[in-house]
Amino acid sequence: SASSGRLQVVADDLTKRKSFDAVKAVLDYDPLTIDIIAAKTMGRTQLSTGNEDDQDLYGINANWQLQDDFNTEVEAYFFAKLDKNIDDQTEGAKPDTVYMPGLKASSSPIEGLWTSAEIAWQHGNKTSRLASTLLDTGTTADNLKRNALGIQTISSYAIPGDSIAKYAPIISGSYTYVTGDSNPEDARDTALSMASRNYWTQWDPMFENQGGNKIVNAIFPLSNCHVSEIGVQFTPLEDITAKVTWTGLQLDKEMDPANLPTWTLGMPDGTLDNMIVVSDEDDIGWELDVDLAYDYTEDVQIGFSAGWFFPGEVFADTN
């Protein structure tokens, strides 16, 4: 299957990677709706020690519709990802856990404008054997305290005007911030007095599925970055919708000099490659996307997408 082959990055959405065995309960107390889920996100063979080593996801999401003139909605949620894949050759390893509470609010304060804001915090335990090469024996685990933050704002505005109404123009913008870690591989190196030592401040993207058609989403994980996006959508001809989107990325934390000169990235064909990077730069790059959709019938739509990614100064000239 593509989930284990070279297409594992390109065809994420076409594989079982995000198709889980799950149960879901929906409690409808209009205007309050509560979703409760439990999912087996990864099932593994038990280790020789007999320990459970599956990965499970649990969550609850409460949506409250205020029923005001602005169609305001408020959501509160809590998700827990529990990965019990403990290497029986690693001493001191604890289950890798992510506990994530969050809040989201959306509203239409004026006609044609929709906006939302969301914040989430991750805590738990990060299990890793990636420690300082000075002290790491390869047989003892690092159990770091998670402390990561994610913020996102999204807005869209349908431009009014009789002269342009037939084009139905919509402008949109979003900003996403997810924290990084300045020294993810030196948890035990007391010689490096980094503020994040003993803490894992890098955002875990969980099972995000944003911008699935974008090159940057296929190559870069949603972690340690600022993502800004501006888009313009319009209808140039009847039944045809066009959208042009610009996306820019910057690192939250610059690359750790101890890891230079390479940065391992997932390539579009599913392989991994080491990119030569520059330590004192944070410009990852930007992307331009063009999307066209043709409503062939009421039930059939034909789409076309094209994208160009332009690497930023964080990449060395050799790349």
PDB file of C-alpha atoms in Angstrom:
ATOM      1  CA  SER A   1       0.000   0.000   0.000  1.00  0.00           C
ATOM      2  CA  ALA A   2       1.036   3.621  -0.403  1.00  0.00           C
ATOM      3  CA  SER A   3       1.219   4.032   3.367  1.00  0.00           C
ATOM      4  CA  SER A   4       4.432   1.987   3.420  1.00  0.00           C
ATOM      5  CA  GLY A   5       5.847   2.780  -0.029  1.00  0.00           C
ATOM      6  CA  ARG A   6       7.340   5.748  -1.821  1.00  0.00           C
ATOM      7  CA  LEU A   7       3.940   7.435  -2.104  1.00  0.00           C
ATOM      8  CA  GLN A   8       3.483   7.664   1.662  1.00  0.00           C
ATOM      9  CA  VAL A   9       3.740  11.479   1.600  1.00  0.00           C
ATOM     10  CA  VAL A  10       2.023  12.191  -1.715  1.00  0.00           C
ATOM     11  CA  ALA A  11      -0.957   9.921  -1.121  1.00  0.00           C
ATOM     12  CA  ASP A  12      -1.459  10.363   2.626  1.00  0.00           C
ATOM     13  CA  ASP A  13      -5.143  11.047   2.163  1.00  0.00           C
ATOM     14  CA  LEU A  14      -5.636   8.006  -0.080  1.00  0.00           C
ATOM     15  CA  THR A  15      -4.292   5.476   2.400  1.00  0.00           C
ATOM     16  CA  LYS A  16      -5.265   4.072   5.754  1.00  0.00           C
ATOM     17  CA  ARG A  17      -2.961   6.578   7.434  1.00  0.00           C
ATOM     18  CA  LYS A  18      -5.958   8.682   8.507  1.00  0.00           C
ATOM     19  CA  SER A  19      -8.676   6.035   8.323  1.00  0.00           C
ATOM     20  CA  PHE A  20      -9.012   4.775  11.870  1.00  0.00           C
ATOM     21  CA  ASP A  21     -11.041   2.174  13.678  1.00  0.00           C
ATOM     22  CA  ALA A  22     -13.127   4.454  15.863  1.00  0.00           C
ATOM     23  CA  VAL A  23     -16.366   4.966  17.721  1.00  0.00           C
ATOM     24  CA  LYS A  24     -18.129   8.294  18.001  1.00  0.00           C
ATOM     25  CA  ALA A  25     -21.032   9.543  20.080  1.00  0.00           C
ATOM     26  CA  VAL A  26     -22.899  12.750  19.267  1.00  0.00           C
ATOM     27  CA  LEU A  27     -24.945  14.389  22.007  1.00  0.00           C
ATOM     28  CA  ASP A  28     -27.296  17.013  20.570  1.00  0.00           C
ATOM     29  CA  TYR A  29     -28.555  19.495  23.151  1.00  0.00           C
ATOM     30  CA  ASP A  30     -29.337  22.254  20.650  1.00  0.00           C
ATOM     31  CA  PRO A  31     -27.696  24.804  20.636  1.00  0.00           C
ATOM     32  CA  LEU A  32     -24.967  22.694  22.296  1.00  0.00           C
ATOM     33  CA  THR A  33     -23.480  19.710  20.453  1.00  0.00           C
ATOM     34  CA  ILE A  34     -20.937  17.396  22.067  1.00  0.00           C
ATOM     35  CA  ASP A  35     -18.832  14.923  20.072  1.00  0.00           C
ATOM     36  CA  ILE A  36     -17.001  12.141  21.903  1.00  0.00           C
ATOM     37  CA  ILE A  37     -14.553   9.897  20.032  1.00  0.00           C
ATOM     38  CA  ALA A  38     -12.217   7.007  20.693  1.00  0.00           C
ATOM     39  CA  ALA A  39      -9.926   5.707  17.929  1.00  0.00           C
ATOM     40  CA  LYS A  40      -7.270   3.057  17.422  1.00  0.00           C
ATOM     41  CA  THR A  41      -4.865   5.121  15.311  1.00  0.00           C
ATOM     42  CA  MET A  42      -2.174   2.453  15.088  1.00  0.00           C
ATOM     43  CA  GLY A  43      -2.170  -1.200  16.045  1.00  0.00           C
ATOM     44  CA  ARG A  44       1.178  -2.889  16.516  1.00  0.00           C
ATOM     45  CA  THR A  45       2.381  -6.364  17.439  1.00  0.00           C
ATOM     46  CA  GLN A  46       3.101  -6.760  21.112  1.00  0.00           C
ATOM     47  CA  LEU A  47       6.736  -6.542  22.049  1.00  0.00           C
ATOM     48  CA  SER A  48       8.728  -9.355  23.591  1.00  0.00           C
ATOM     49  CA  THR A  49       8.109  -7.863  27.025  1.00  0.00           C
ATOM     50  CA  GLY A  50       4.370  -8.253  26.551  1.00  0.00           C
ATOM     51  CA  ASN A  51       3.710  -4.517  26.862  1.00  0.00           C
ATOM     52  CA  GLU A  52       0.876  -2.961  24.919  1.00  0.00           C
ATOM     53  CA  ASP A  53       2.354  -0.883  22.110  1.00  0.00           C
ATOM     54  CA  ASP A  54      -0.631   0.558  20.243  1.00  0.00           C
ATOM     55  CA  GLN A  55      -1.394   4.203  19.599  1.00  0.00           C
ATOM     56  CA  ASP A  56      -4.823   5.461  20.681  1.00  0.00           C
ATOM     57  CA  LEU A  57      -6.667   8.752  20.349  1.00  0.00           C
ATOM     58  CA  TYR A  58      -9.445  10.039  22.599  1.00  0.00           C
ATOM     59  CA  GLY A  59     -11.269  13.331  22.353  1.00  0.00           C
ATOM     60  CA  ILE A  60     -14.259  15.450  23.230  1.00  0.00           C
ATOM     61  CA  ASN A  61     -15.448  18.540  21.371  1.00  0.00           C
ATOM     62  CA  ALA A  62     -18.237  20.838  22.581  1.00  0.00           C
ATOM     63  CA  ASN A  63     -19.778  23.305  20.101  1.00  0.00           C
ATOM     64  CA  TRP A  64     -22.044  26.080  21.377  1.00  0.00           C
ATOM     65  CA  GLN A  65     -24.036  28.171  18.883  1.00  0.00           C
ATOM     66  CA  LEU A  66     -24.844  31.483  20.528  1.00  0.00           C
ATOM     67  CA  GLN A  67     -27.720  32.106  18.085  1.00  0.00           C
ATOM     68  CA  ASP A  68     -26.927  35.820  17.911  1.00  0.00           C
ATOM     69  CA  ASP A  69     -26.997  38.185  14.933  1.00  0.00           C
ATOM     70  CA  PHE A  70     -23.372  37.341  14.147  1.00  0.00           C
ATOM     71  CA  ASN A  71     -23.812  33.530  13.927  1.00  0.00           C
ATOM     72  CA  THR A  72     -21.194  33.146  16.634  1.00  0.00           C
ATOM     73  CA  GLU A  73     -19.966  29.678  17.556  1.00  0.00           C
ATOM     74  CA  VAL A  74     -17.677  28.748  20.425  1.00  0.00           C
ATOM     75  CA  GLU A  75     -15.895  25.403  20.676  1.00  0.00           C
ATOM     76  CA  ALA A  76     -13.912  23.829  23.474  1.00  0.00           C
ATOM     77  CA  TYR A  77     -12.102  20.525  23.056  1.00  0.00           C
ATOM     78  CA  PHE A  78      -9.657  18.113  24.631  1.00  0.00           C
ATOM     79  CA  PHE A  79      -7.731  15.423  22.774  1.00  0.00           C
ATOM     80  CA  ALA A  80      -5.328  12.821  24.106  1.00  0.00           C
ATOM     81  CA  LYS A  81      -2.915  10.800  21.938  1.00  0.00           C
ATOM     82  CA  LEU A  82      -1.344   7.866  23.774  1.00  0.00           C
ATOM     83  CA  ASP A  83       1.521   6.062  22.064  1.00  0.00           C
ATOM     84  CA  LYS A  84       2.666   3.023  24.048  1.00  0.00           C
ATOM     85  CA  ASN A  85       5.278   1.903  21.542  1.00  0.00           C
ATOM     86  CA  ILE A  86       7.986   1.320  24.154  1.00  0.00           C
ATOM     87  CA  ASP A  87      11.254  -0.095  22.845  1.00  0.00           C
ATOM     88  CA  ASP A  88      12.095  -2.975  25.175  1.00  0.00           C
ATOM     89  CA  GLN A  89      15.790  -2.239  24.601  1.00  0.00           C
ATOM     90  CA  THR A  90      15.392   1.280  25.980  1.00  0.00           C
ATOM     91  CA  GLU A  91      15.572   1.798  29.708  1.00  0.00           C
ATOM     92  CA  GLY A  92      13.373   4.355  31.424  1.00  0.00           C
ATOM     93  CA  ALA A  93      11.020   4.930  28.509  1.00  0.00           C
ATOM     94  CA  LYS A  94       7.505   6.102  29.314  1.00  0.00           C
ATOM     95  CA  PRO A  95       4.548   6.159  26.915  1.00  0.00           C
ATOM     96  CA  ASP A  96       4.685   9.093  24.524  1.00  0.00           C
ATOM     97  CA  THR A  97       1.626  11.210  25.312  1.00  0.00           C
ATOM     98  CA  VAL A  98       0.042  14.389  23.983  1.00  0.00           C
ATOM     99  CA  TYR A  99      -2.738  16.046  25.998  1.00  0.00           C
ATOM    100  CA  MET A 100      -4.243  18.944  24.074  1.00  0.00           C
ATOM    101  CA  PRO A 101      -6.978  21.306  25.313  1.00  0.00           C
ATOM    102  CA  GLY A 102      -8.126  24.060  22.982  1.00  0.00           C
ATOM    103  CA  LEU A 103     -10.607  26.851  22.342  1.00  0.00           C
ATOM    104  CA  LYS A 104     -12.037  28.159  19.082  1.00  0.00           C
ATOM    105  CA  ALA A 105     -14.488  30.955  18.279  1.00  0.00           C
ATOM    106  CA  SER A 106     -15.953  32.008  14.926  1.00  0.00           C
ATOM    107  CA  SER A 107     -18.276  34.844  13.971  1.00  0.00           C
ATOM    108  CA  SER A 108     -19.582  37.036  11.124  1.00  0.00           C
ATOM    109  CA  PRO A 109     -19.466  40.536  12.643  1.00  0.00           C
ATOM    110  CA  ILE A 110     -20.446  42.251   9.392  1.00  0.00           C
ATOM    111  CA  GLU A 111     -22.163  41.078   6.230  1.00  0.00           C
ATOM    112  CA  GLY A 112     -19.825  39.092   4.013  1.00  0.00           C
ATOM    113  CA  LEU A 113     -17.098  38.726   6.631  1.00  0.00           C
ATOM    114  CA  TRP A 114     -16.353  35.467   8.439  1.00  0.00           C
ATOM    115  CA  THR A 115     -13.557  35.164  10.951  1.00  0.00           C
ATOM    116  CA  SER A 116     -12.281  32.625  13.467  1.00  0.00           C
ATOM    117  CA  ALA A 117      -9.572  32.344  16.095  1.00  0.00           C
ATOM    118  CA  GLU A 118      -8.212  29.233  17.789  1.00  0.00           C
ATOM    119  CA  ILE A 119      -5.623  28.408  20.426  1.00  0.00           C
ATOM    120  CA  ALA A 120      -4.421  25.038  21.711  1.00  0.00           C
ATOM    121  CA  TRP A 121      -1.808  23.891  24.185  1.00  0.00           C
ATOM    122  CA  GLN A 122       0.026  20.566  24.276  1.00  0.00           C
ATOM    123  CA  HIS A 123       1.460  18.922  27.357  1.00  0.00           C
ATOM    124  CA  GLY A 124       2.352  15.359  28.300  1.00  0.00           C
ATOM    125  CA  ASN A 125       5.494  13.262  27.903  1.00  0.00           C
ATOM    126  CA  LYS A 126       7.850  13.209  24.929  1.00  0.00           C
ATOM    127  CA  THR A 127       9.803   9.963  24.755  1.00  0.00           C
ATOM    128  CA  SER A 128      12.978  10.234  22.745  1.00  0.00           C
ATOM    129  CA  ARG A 129      16.408   8.669  22.468  1.00  0.00           C
ATOM    130  CA  LEU A 130      17.718  11.671  20.559  1.00  0.00           C
ATOM    131  CA  ALA A 131      20.050  13.191  23.131  1.00  0.00           C
ATOM    132  CA  SER A 132      23.476  14.762  23.144  1.00  0.00           C
ATOM    133  CA  THR A 133      26.074  12.628  21.397  1.00  0.00           C
ATOM    134  CA  LEU A 134      28.352  13.558  24.276  1.00  0.00           C
ATOM    135  CA  LEU A 135      26.295  11.671  26.824  1.00  0.00           C
ATOM    136  CA  ASP A 136      23.860   9.484  24.915  1.00  0.00           C
ATOM    137  CA  THR A 137      24.534   5.759  25.177  1.00  0.00           C
ATOM    138  CA  GLY A 138      21.631   4.837  22.913  1.00  0.00           C
ATOM    139  CA  THR A 139      20.085   2.611  25.566  1.00  0.00           C
ATOM    140  CA  THR A 140      18.463   5.132  27.897  1.00  0.00           C
ATOM    141  CA  ALA A 141      15.357   7.111  27.026  1.00  0.00           C
ATOM    142  CA  ASP A 142      14.756  10.821  27.438  1.00  0.00           C
ATOM    143  CA  ASN A 143      11.371  11.648  28.954  1.00  0.00           C
ATOM    144  CA  LEU A 144      10.771  15.331  28.336  1.00  0.00           C
ATOM    145  CA  LYS A 145       7.855  17.463  29.460  1.00  0.00           C
ATOM    146  CA  ARG A 146       5.818  18.713  26.549  1.00  0.00           C
ATOM    147  CA  ASN A 147       4.984  22.419  26.491  1.00  0.00           C
ATOM    148  CA  ALA A 148       3.905  23.493  23.005  1.00  0.00           C
ATOM    149  CA  LEU A 149       1.489  26.106  21.695  1.00  0.00           C
ATOM    150  CA  GLY A 150      -0.578  26.447  18.515  1.00  0.00           C
ATOM    151  CA  ILE A 151      -2.516  29.527  17.346  1.00  0.00           C
ATOM    152  CA  GLN A 152      -4.547  30.056  14.197  1.00  0.00           C
ATOM    153  CA  THR A 153      -6.698  32.868  12.812  1.00  0.00           C
ATOM    154  CA  ILE A 154      -8.730  32.649   9.590  1.00  0.00           C
ATOM    155  CA  SER A 155     -10.891  35.213   7.836  1.00  0.00           C
ATOM    156  CA  SER A 156     -12.692  35.594   4.516  1.00  0.00           C
ATOM    157  CA  TYR A 157     -14.604  38.509   3.008  1.00  0.00           C
ATOM    158  CA  ALA A 158     -17.033  38.505   0.094  1.00  0.00           C
ATOM    159  CA  ILE A 159     -16.425  41.842  -1.626  1.00  0.00           C
ATOM    160  CA  PRO A 160     -19.738  43.640  -2.254  1.00  0.00           C
ATOM    161  CA  GLY A 161     -20.651  45.739  -5.299  1.00  0.00           C
ATOM    162  CA  ASP A 162     -23.184  45.454  -8.088  1.00  0.00           C
ATOM    163  CA  SER A 163     -20.543  45.914 -10.804  1.00  0.00           C
ATOM    164  CA  ILE A 164     -18.514  42.908  -9.641  1.00  0.00           C
ATOM    165  CA  ALA A 165     -21.282  40.733  -8.234  1.00  0.00           C
ATOM    166  CA  LYS A 166     -21.159  38.356 -11.200  1.00  0.00           C
ATOM    167  CA  TYR A 167     -17.542  37.523 -10.358  1.00  0.00           C
ATOM    168  CA  ALA A 168     -18.364  36.726  -6.686  1.00  0.00           C
ATOM    169  CA  PRO A 169     -14.921  37.848  -5.455  1.00  0.00           C
ATOM    170  CA  ILE A 170     -13.743  36.602  -2.053  1.00  0.00           C
ATOM    171  CA  ILE A 171     -10.498  37.496  -0.348  1.00  0.00           C
ATOM    172  CA  SER A 172      -9.184  35.304   2.446  1.00  0.00           C
ATOM    173  CA  GLY A 173      -6.274  35.192   4.817  1.00  0.00           C
ATOM    174  CA  SER A 174      -4.945  33.026   7.597  1.00  0.00           C
ATOM    175  CA  TYR A 175      -2.078  32.943  10.043  1.00  0.00           C
ATOM    176  CA  THR A 176      -0.877  29.826  11.840  1.00  0.00           C
ATOM    177  CA  TYR A 177       1.788  29.672  14.535  1.00  0.00           C
ATOM    178  CA  VAL A 178       3.098  26.447  16.046  1.00  0.00           C
ATOM    179  CA  THR A 179       6.060  26.412  18.396  1.00  0.00           C
ATOM    180  CA  GLY A 180       9.404  24.782  17.734  1.00  0.00           C
ATOM    181  CA  ASP A 181      12.341  23.632  19.818  1.00  0.00           C
ATOM    182  CA  SER A 182      15.762  25.264  19.689  1.00  0.00           C
ATOM    183  CA  ASN A 183      17.579  22.159  20.898  1.00  0.00           C
ATOM    184  CA  PRO A 184      15.513  18.989  20.408  1.00  0.00           C
ATOM    185  CA  GLU A 185      18.536  16.673  20.548  1.00  0.00           C
ATOM    186  CA  ASP A 186      20.471  17.797  23.608  1.00  0.00           C
ATOM    187  CA  ALA A 187      18.147  16.972  26.490  1.00  0.00           C
ATOM    188  CA  ARG A 188      20.967  15.622  28.635  1.00  0.00           C
ATOM    189  CA  ASP A 189      23.737  17.995  27.635  1.00  0.00           C
ATOM    190  CA  THR A 190      24.153  20.252  30.665  1.00  0.00           C
ATOM    191  CA  ALA A 191      26.917  22.145  28.879  1.00  0.00           C
ATOM    192  CA  LEU A 192      24.294  23.722  26.618  1.00  0.00           C
ATOM    193  CA  SER A 193      22.302  26.092  28.802  1.00  0.00           C
ATOM    194  CA  MET A 194      19.269  26.239  26.547  1.00  0.00           C
ATOM    195  CA  ALA A 195      15.978  27.472  27.949  1.00  0.00           C
ATOM    196  CA  SER A 196      14.082  24.489  26.577  1.00  0.00           C
ATOM    197  CA  ARG A 197      16.395  21.809  27.973  1.00  0.00           C
ATOM    198  CA  ASN A 198      14.329  19.102  29.703  1.00  0.00           C
ATOM    199  CA  TYR A 199      11.250  20.449  27.886  1.00  0.00           C
ATOM    200  CA  TRP A 200       9.895  19.534  24.462  1.00  0.00           C
ATOM    201  CA  THR A 201       8.482  22.744  23.023  1.00  0.00           C
ATOM    202  CA  GLN A 202       7.989  21.481  19.458  1.00  0.00           C
ATOM    203  CA  TRP A 203       4.378  21.248  18.294  1.00  0.00           C
ATOM    204  CA  ASP A 204       3.064  17.784  17.461  1.00  0.00           C
ATOM    205  CA  PRO A 205       0.942  18.095  14.278  1.00  0.00           C
ATOM    206  CA  MET A 206      -1.192  15.167  15.470  1.00  0.00           C
ATOM    207  CA  PHE A 207      -3.309  14.183  12.436  1.00  0.00           C
ATOM    208  CA  GLU A 208      -3.671  17.585  10.793  1.00  0.00           C
ATOM    209  CA  ASN A 209      -4.957  17.704   7.250  1.00  0.00           C
ATOM    210  CA  GLN A 210      -4.704  21.366   6.258  1.00  0.00           C
ATOM    211  CA  GLY A 211      -3.865  22.428   2.739  1.00  0.00           C
ATOM    212  CA  GLY A 212      -3.628  18.851   1.486  1.00  0.00           C
ATOM    213  CA  ASN A 213      -3.015  20.007  -2.092  1.00  0.00           C
ATOM    214  CA  LYS A 214      -0.054  22.204  -1.159  1.00  0.00           C
ATOM    215  CA  ILE A 215       3.572  21.344  -1.776  1.00  0.00           C
ATOM    216  CA  VAL A 216       4.638  22.774   1.565  1.00  0.00           C
ATOM    217  CA  ASN A 217       2.163  20.561   3.403  1.00  0.00           C
ATOM    218  CA  ALA A 218       3.591  17.483   1.683  1.00  0.00           C
ATOM    219  CA  ILE A 219       7.208  18.342   2.516  1.00  0.00           C
ATOM    220  CA  PHE A 220       7.117  20.162   5.841  1.00  0.00           C
ATOM    221  CA  PRO A 221       5.323  18.998   8.988  1.00  0.00           C
ATOM    222  CA  LEU A 222       3.095  21.562  10.681  1.00  0.00           C
ATOM    223  CA  SER A 223       5.594  22.306  13.439  1.00  0.00           C
ATOM    224  CA  ASN A 224       8.156  24.980  14.338  1.00  0.00           C
ATOM    225  CA  CYS A 225       6.810  27.538  11.907  1.00  0.00           C
ATOM    226  CA  HIS A 226       4.824  30.654  11.110  1.00  0.00           C
ATOM    227  CA  VAL A 227       2.488  30.127   8.139  1.00  0.00           C
ATOM    228  CA  SER A 228       0.856  33.136   6.448  1.00  0.00           C
ATOM    229  CA  GLU A 229      -1.641  32.706   3.641  1.00  0.00           C
ATOM    230  CA  ILE A 230      -3.480  35.154   1.362  1.00  0.00           C
ATOM    231  CA  GLY A 231      -5.981  34.055  -1.266  1.00  0.00           C
ATOM    232  CA  VAL A 232      -8.288  35.550  -3.883  1.00  0.00           C
ATOM    233  CA  GLN A 233     -11.243  33.591  -5.244  1.00  0.00           C
ATOM    234  CA  PHE A 234     -13.562  34.633  -8.076  1.00  0.00           C
ATOM    235  CA  THR A 235     -15.826  33.297 -10.809  1.00  0.00           C
ATOM    236  CA  PRO A 236     -14.409  34.369 -14.194  1.00  0.00           C
ATOM    237  CA  LEU A 237     -17.021  32.412 -16.179  1.00  0.00           C
ATOM    238  CA  GLU A 238     -20.271  30.702 -15.346  1.00  0.00           C
ATOM    239  CA  ASP A 239     -19.723  27.410 -13.479  1.00  0.00           C
ATOM    240  CA  ILE A 240     -15.973  28.067 -13.165  1.00  0.00           C
ATOM    241  CA  THR A 241     -14.334  29.079  -9.878  1.00  0.00           C
ATOM    242  CA  ALA A 242     -10.712  30.202  -9.724  1.00  0.00           C
ATOM    243  CA  LYS A 243      -8.478  30.788  -6.715  1.00  0.00           C
ATOM    244  CA  VAL A 244      -4.956  32.110  -6.415  1.00  0.00           C
ATOM    245  CA  THR A 245      -3.155  31.580  -3.084  1.00  0.00           C
ATOM    246  CA  TRP A 246       0.167  32.787  -1.700  1.00  0.00           C
ATOM    247  CA  THR A 247       1.658  30.953   1.287  1.00  0.00           C
ATOM    248  CA  GLY A 248       4.774  31.999   3.187  1.00  0.00           C
ATOM    249  CA  LEU A 249       6.672  30.009   5.839  1.00  0.00           C
ATOM    250  CA  GLN A 250       9.190  31.030   8.479  1.00  0.00           C
ATOM    251  CA  LEU A 251      10.843  28.996  11.214  1.00  0.00           C
ATOM    252  CA  ASP A 252       9.810  29.668  14.791  1.00  0.00           C
ATOM    253  CA  LYS A 253      13.198  28.506  16.091  1.00  0.00           C
ATOM    254  CA  GLU A 254      16.303  28.568  13.914  1.00  0.00           C
ATOM    255  CA  MET A 255      18.017  25.291  13.150  1.00  0.00           C
ATOM    256  CA  ASP A 256      20.081  23.836  15.980  1.00  0.00           C
ATOM    257  CA  PRO A 257      23.773  24.320  15.046  1.00  0.00           C
ATOM    258  CA  ALA A 258      24.482  20.856  16.491  1.00  0.00           C
ATOM    259  CA  ASN A 259      22.306  19.355  13.718  1.00  0.00           C
ATOM    260  CA  LEU A 260      23.859  21.275  10.858  1.00  0.00           C
ATOM    261  CA  PRO A 261      24.606  21.144   8.016  1.00  0.00           C
ATOM    262  CA  THR A 262      21.607  18.905   7.227  1.00  0.00           C
ATOM    263  CA  TRP A 263      17.872  18.988   7.855  1.00  0.00           C
ATOM    264  CA  THR A 264      15.883  15.832   7.110  1.00  0.00           C
ATOM    265  CA  LEU A 265      12.729  16.500   5.081  1.00  0.00           C
ATOM    266  CA  GLY A 266      10.079  14.282   3.528  1.00  0.00           C
ATOM    267  CA  MET A 267      10.198  14.417  -0.252  1.00  0.00           C
ATOM    268  CA  PRO A 268       7.032  14.391  -2.418  1.00  0.00           C
ATOM    269  CA  ASP A 269       7.740  10.802  -3.528  1.00  0.00           C
ATOM    270  CA  GLY A 270       7.719   9.602   0.080  1.00  0.00           C
ATOM    271  CA  THR A 271      11.488   9.314   0.523  1.00  0.00           C
ATOM    272  CA  LEU A 272      13.609  11.227   3.028  1.00  0.00           C
ATOM    273  CA  ASP A 273      16.422  13.524   2.043  1.00  0.00           C
ATOM    274  CA  ASN A 274      18.971  15.605   3.933  1.00  0.00           C
ATOM    275  CA  MET A 275      18.906  19.254   2.927  1.00  0.00           C
ATOM    276  CA  ILE A 276      21.939  21.460   3.574  1.00  0.00           C
ATOM    277  CA  VAL A 277      20.729  24.459   5.556  1.00  0.00           C
ATOM    278  CA  VAL A 278      21.991  27.744   6.976  1.00  0.00           C
ATOM    279  CA  SER A 279      21.778  28.119  10.754  1.00  0.00           C
ATOM    280  CA  ASP A 280      21.216  31.874  11.034  1.00  0.00           C
ATOM    281  CA  GLU A 281      18.259  32.055   8.624  1.00  0.00           C
ATOM    282  CA  ASP A 282      14.553  31.458   9.254  1.00  0.00           C
ATOM    283  CA  ASP A 283      13.009  31.977   5.792  1.00  0.00           C
ATOM    284  CA  ILE A 284      11.741  28.546   4.709  1.00  0.00           C
ATOM    285  CA  GLY A 285      10.232  29.823   1.468  1.00  0.00           C
ATOM    286  CA  TRP A 286       6.924  30.609  -0.187  1.00  0.00           C
ATOM    287  CA  GLU A 287       4.447  28.946  -2.497  1.00  0.00           C
ATOM    288  CA  LEU A 288       2.045  30.104  -5.179  1.00  0.00           C
ATOM    289  CA  ASP A 289      -1.013  27.966  -5.992  1.00  0.00           C
ATOM    290  CA  VAL A 290      -3.664  28.201  -8.701  1.00  0.00           C
ATOM    291  CA  ASP A 291      -6.882  26.194  -8.364  1.00  0.00           C
ATOM    292  CA  LEU A 292      -9.695  25.892 -10.916  1.00  0.00           C
ATOM    293  CA  ALA A 293     -13.021  24.119 -10.434  1.00  0.00           C
ATOM    294  CA  TYR A 294     -15.624  23.488 -13.130  1.00  0.00           C
ATOM    295  CA  ASP A 295     -19.165  22.534 -12.135  1.00  0.00           C
ATOM    296  CA  TYR A 296     -19.883  20.111 -14.969  1.00  0.00           C
ATOM    297  CA  THR A 297     -23.253  19.200 -13.464  1.00  0.00           C
ATOM    298  CA  GLU A 298     -24.905  19.692 -10.091  1.00  0.00           C
ATOM    299  CA  ASP A 299     -23.265  16.468  -8.930  1.00  0.00           C
ATOM    300  CA  VAL A 300     -19.975  16.449 -10.869  1.00  0.00           C
ATOM    301  CA  GLN A 301     -17.087  18.891 -10.474  1.00  0.00           C
ATOM    302  CA  ILE A 302     -13.787  18.826 -12.364  1.00  0.00           C
ATOM    303  CA  GLY A 303     -10.775  20.399 -10.692  1.00  0.00           C
ATOM    304  CA  PHE A 304      -7.274  21.508 -11.646  1.00  0.00           C
ATOM    305  CA  SER A 305      -4.470  22.557  -9.293  1.00  0.00           C
ATOM    306  CA  ALA A 306      -0.954  23.828  -9.933  1.00  0.00           C
ATOM    307  CA  GLY A 307       1.644  24.926  -7.409  1.00  0.00           C
ATOM    308  CA  TRP A 308       5.143  26.350  -7.332  1.00  0.00           C
ATOM    309  CA  PHE A 309       7.400  26.317  -4.260  1.00  0.00           C
ATOM    310  CA  PHE A 310      10.325  28.731  -3.966  1.00  0.00           C
ATOM    311  CA  PRO A 311      12.897  27.701  -1.279  1.00  0.00           C
ATOM    312  CA  GLY A 312      13.955  30.418   1.142  1.00  0.00           C
ATOM    313  CA  GLU A 313      17.312  31.481   2.560  1.00  0.00           C
ATOM    314  CA  VAL A 314      17.319  28.700   5.170  1.00  0.00           C
ATOM    315  CA  PHE A 315      18.416  26.347   2.364  1.00  0.00           C
ATOM    316  CA  ALA A 316      21.999  26.454   1.158  1.00  0.00           C
ATOM    317  CA  ASP A 317      22.698  27.319  -2.481  1.00  0.00           C
ATOM    318  CA  THR A 318      23.626  23.710  -3.199  1.00  0.00           C
ATOM    319  CA  ASN A 319      19.931  22.784  -2.844  1.00  0.00           C
TER     320      ASN A 319
END
